[in-house]
């Protein structure tokens, strides 16, 4: 398995910090996906959350 450029990047937030910054709370919104991506030259987290009351998905990018 080969890591992507974004996954190899050591700068920025770790997975735990990104999850905390996402605003996830019980019971809603819940994180359904976290992906490490490149935004230009910077590694970032793309986080998708789900509003459990409406099943609406929202996506944010944290650098």
CSV table of N, CA and C in Angstrom, one decimal:
chain,number,residue,atom,x,y,z
A,1,UNK,N,0.8,-1.2,0.0
A,1,UNK,CA,0.0,0.0,0.0
A,1,UNK,C,0.9,1.2,0.0
A,2,UNK,N,0.6,2.2,-0.8
A,2,UNK,CA,1.3,3.4,-0.9
A,2,UNK,C,0.5,4.6,-0.3
A,3,UNK,N,1.1,5.4,0.5
A,3,UNK,CA,0.5,6.6,1.1
A,3,UNK,C,0.4,7.7,0.1
A,4,UNK,N,-0.7,8.5,0.1
A,4,UNK,CA,-0.8,9.6,-0.8
A,4,UNK,C,0.1,10.7,-0.3
A,5,UNK,N,0.4,11.7,-1.1
A,5,UNK,CA,1.2,12.9,-0.7
A,5,UNK,C,0.6,13.5,0.6
A,6,UNK,N,-0.7,13.6,0.7
A,6,UNK,CA,-1.4,14.2,1.8
A,6,UNK,C,-1.2,13.4,3.1
A,7,UNK,N,-1.2,12.1,2.9
A,7,UNK,CA,-1.1,11.2,4.1
A,7,UNK,C,0.4,11.2,4.6
A,8,UNK,N,1.3,11.5,3.7
A,8,UNK,CA,2.7,11.5,4.1
A,8,UNK,C,3.1,12.8,4.8
A,9,UNK,N,2.3,13.9,4.6
A,9,UNK,CA,2.6,15.2,5.2
A,9,UNK,C,2.5,15.1,6.7
A,10,UNK,N,3.5,15.7,7.4
A,10,UNK,CA,3.5,15.7,8.8
A,10,UNK,C,3.0,17.0,9.5
A,11,UNK,N,2.9,18.0,8.7
A,11,UNK,CA,2.4,19.3,9.3
A,11,UNK,C,0.9,19.3,9.5
A,12,UNK,N,0.4,20.3,10.2
A,12,UNK,CA,-1.0,20.5,10.4
A,12,UNK,C,-1.6,19.7,11.5
A,13,UNK,N,-2.9,19.5,11.6
A,13,UNK,CA,-3.5,18.8,12.6
A,13,UNK,C,-3.4,17.3,12.4
A,14,UNK,N,-3.3,16.6,13.6
A,14,UNK,CA,-3.5,15.1,13.5
A,14,UNK,C,-4.9,14.7,13.4
A,15,UNK,N,-5.2,13.5,13.3
A,15,UNK,CA,-6.6,13.0,13.1
A,15,UNK,C,-7.4,13.3,14.3
A,16,UNK,N,-6.9,13.1,15.5
A,16,UNK,CA,-7.7,13.4,16.7
A,16,UNK,C,-8.0,14.9,16.8
A,17,UNK,N,-7.1,15.8,16.6
A,17,UNK,CA,-7.3,17.2,16.7
A,17,UNK,C,-8.3,17.6,15.6
A,18,UNK,N,-8.2,17.1,14.4
A,18,UNK,CA,-9.2,17.4,13.3
A,18,UNK,C,-10.6,17.0,13.7
A,19,UNK,N,-10.7,15.8,14.3
A,19,UNK,CA,-12.0,15.3,14.8
A,19,UNK,C,-12.6,16.3,15.8
A,20,UNK,N,-11.8,16.7,16.7
A,20,UNK,CA,-12.2,17.6,17.8
A,20,UNK,C,-12.7,19.0,17.2
A,21,UNK,N,-12.0,19.5,16.2
A,21,UNK,CA,-12.3,20.7,15.5
A,21,UNK,C,-13.5,20.6,14.6
A,22,UNK,N,-13.9,19.4,14.3
A,22,UNK,CA,-15.0,19.3,13.3
A,22,UNK,C,-16.4,19.6,13.9
A,23,UNK,N,-16.5,19.7,15.2
A,23,UNK,CA,-17.7,20.0,15.8
A,23,UNK,C,-18.6,18.8,16.1
A,24,UNK,N,-18.0,17.6,16.0
A,24,UNK,CA,-18.8,16.4,16.2
A,24,UNK,C,-19.2,16.4,17.7
A,25,UNK,N,-20.5,16.0,17.9
A,25,UNK,CA,-21.0,15.9,19.2
A,25,UNK,C,-22.0,14.7,19.2
A,26,UNK,N,-22.3,14.2,20.3
A,26,UNK,CA,-23.4,13.1,20.4
A,26,UNK,C,-24.7,13.7,20.7
A,27,UNK,N,-25.8,13.5,20.1
A,27,UNK,CA,-25.9,12.5,19.0
A,27,UNK,C,-25.7,13.0,17.6
A,28,UNK,N,-25.5,14.3,17.5
A,28,UNK,CA,-25.4,14.8,16.1
A,28,UNK,C,-24.6,16.2,16.1
A,29,UNK,N,-23.8,16.5,15.2
A,29,UNK,CA,-23.5,15.7,14.0
A,29,UNK,C,-22.4,14.7,14.3
A,30,UNK,N,-22.4,13.6,13.5
A,30,UNK,CA,-21.4,12.5,13.6
A,30,UNK,C,-20.5,12.5,12.4
A,31,UNK,N,-19.2,12.3,12.6
A,31,UNK,CA,-18.3,12.1,11.5
A,31,UNK,C,-18.6,10.8,10.8
A,32,UNK,N,-18.7,10.9,9.5
A,32,UNK,CA,-18.9,9.6,8.7
A,32,UNK,C,-17.7,9.4,7.8
A,33,UNK,N,-16.9,10.4,7.6
A,33,UNK,CA,-15.7,10.2,6.8
A,33,UNK,C,-14.6,11.3,7.1
A,34,UNK,N,-13.4,10.9,7.2
A,34,UNK,CA,-12.2,11.8,7.3
A,34,UNK,C,-11.2,11.3,6.3
A,35,UNK,N,-10.8,12.3,5.4
A,35,UNK,CA,-9.8,12.0,4.4
A,35,UNK,C,-8.7,13.0,4.4
A,36,UNK,N,-7.5,12.6,4.3
A,36,UNK,CA,-6.4,13.5,4.3
A,36,UNK,C,-6.2,13.9,2.8
A,37,UNK,N,-6.2,15.2,2.5
A,37,UNK,CA,-6.2,15.7,1.1
A,37,UNK,C,-5.1,16.9,1.0
A,38,UNK,N,-4.7,17.2,-0.2
A,38,UNK,CA,-3.8,18.3,-0.4
A,38,UNK,C,-4.7,19.5,-0.9
A,39,UNK,N,-4.5,20.7,-0.3
A,39,UNK,CA,-5.1,21.9,-0.7
A,39,UNK,C,-4.0,22.8,-1.2
A,40,UNK,N,-3.7,22.8,-2.5
A,40,UNK,CA,-2.6,23.5,-3.0
A,40,UNK,C,-1.3,22.8,-2.5
A,41,UNK,N,-0.5,23.5,-1.7
A,41,UNK,CA,0.7,22.9,-1.1
A,41,UNK,C,0.6,22.4,0.3
A,42,UNK,N,-0.6,22.5,0.9
A,42,UNK,CA,-0.9,22.2,2.3
A,42,UNK,C,-1.8,21.0,2.5
A,43,UNK,N,-1.3,20.1,3.4
A,43,UNK,CA,-2.2,19.0,3.7
A,43,UNK,C,-3.3,19.5,4.6
A,44,UNK,N,-4.5,18.9,4.4
A,44,UNK,CA,-5.7,19.3,5.1
A,44,UNK,C,-6.5,18.0,5.4
A,45,UNK,N,-7.5,18.1,6.2
A,45,UNK,CA,-8.5,17.1,6.4
A,45,UNK,C,-9.8,17.5,5.8
A,46,UNK,N,-10.4,16.6,5.0
A,46,UNK,CA,-11.8,16.8,4.5
A,46,UNK,C,-12.7,15.9,5.3
A,47,UNK,N,-13.6,16.5,6.1
A,47,UNK,CA,-14.4,15.8,7.0
A,47,UNK,C,-15.9,15.9,6.6
A,48,UNK,N,-16.5,14.8,6.6
A,48,UNK,CA,-18.0,14.7,6.3
A,48,UNK,C,-18.7,14.3,7.5
A,49,UNK,N,-19.7,15.1,7.9
A,49,UNK,CA,-20.5,14.8,9.0
A,49,UNK,C,-22.0,14.6,8.6
A,50,UNK,N,-22.7,13.9,9.5
A,50,UNK,CA,-24.1,13.6,9.2
A,50,UNK,C,-25.0,14.1,10.3
A,51,UNK,N,-26.0,14.9,10.0
A,51,UNK,CA,-27.0,15.3,11.0
A,51,UNK,C,-27.9,14.2,11.2
A,52,UNK,N,-27.9,13.5,12.3
A,52,UNK,CA,-28.7,12.3,12.5
A,52,UNK,C,-30.2,12.5,12.5
A,53,UNK,N,-30.6,13.8,12.7
A,53,UNK,CA,-32.1,14.1,12.7
A,53,UNK,C,-32.6,14.1,11.3
A,54,UNK,N,-31.8,14.6,10.4
A,54,UNK,CA,-32.2,14.8,9.0
A,54,UNK,C,-31.5,14.0,8.0
A,55,UNK,N,-30.5,13.3,8.4
A,55,UNK,CA,-29.6,12.5,7.5
A,55,UNK,C,-28.9,13.4,6.5
A,56,UNK,N,-28.8,14.7,6.7
A,56,UNK,CA,-28.1,15.6,5.8
A,56,UNK,C,-26.6,15.5,6.1
A,57,UNK,N,-25.8,15.4,5.0
A,57,UNK,CA,-24.4,15.4,5.0
A,57,UNK,C,-23.8,16.8,4.8
A,58,UNK,N,-22.8,17.1,5.5
A,58,UNK,CA,-22.0,18.3,5.4
A,58,UNK,C,-20.5,18.0,5.3
A,59,UNK,N,-19.8,18.8,4.4
A,59,UNK,CA,-18.4,18.5,4.3
A,59,UNK,C,-17.7,19.8,4.6
A,60,UNK,N,-16.6,19.7,5.3
A,60,UNK,CA,-15.7,20.8,5.6
A,60,UNK,C,-14.3,20.4,5.4
A,61,UNK,N,-13.4,21.4,5.2
A,61,UNK,CA,-12.0,21.2,5.1
A,61,UNK,C,-11.3,21.9,6.2
A,62,UNK,N,-10.4,21.2,6.9
A,62,UNK,CA,-9.7,21.8,8.0
A,62,UNK,C,-8.2,21.8,7.7
A,63,UNK,N,-7.5,22.9,7.8
A,63,UNK,CA,-6.1,23.0,7.5
A,63,UNK,C,-5.3,23.0,8.8
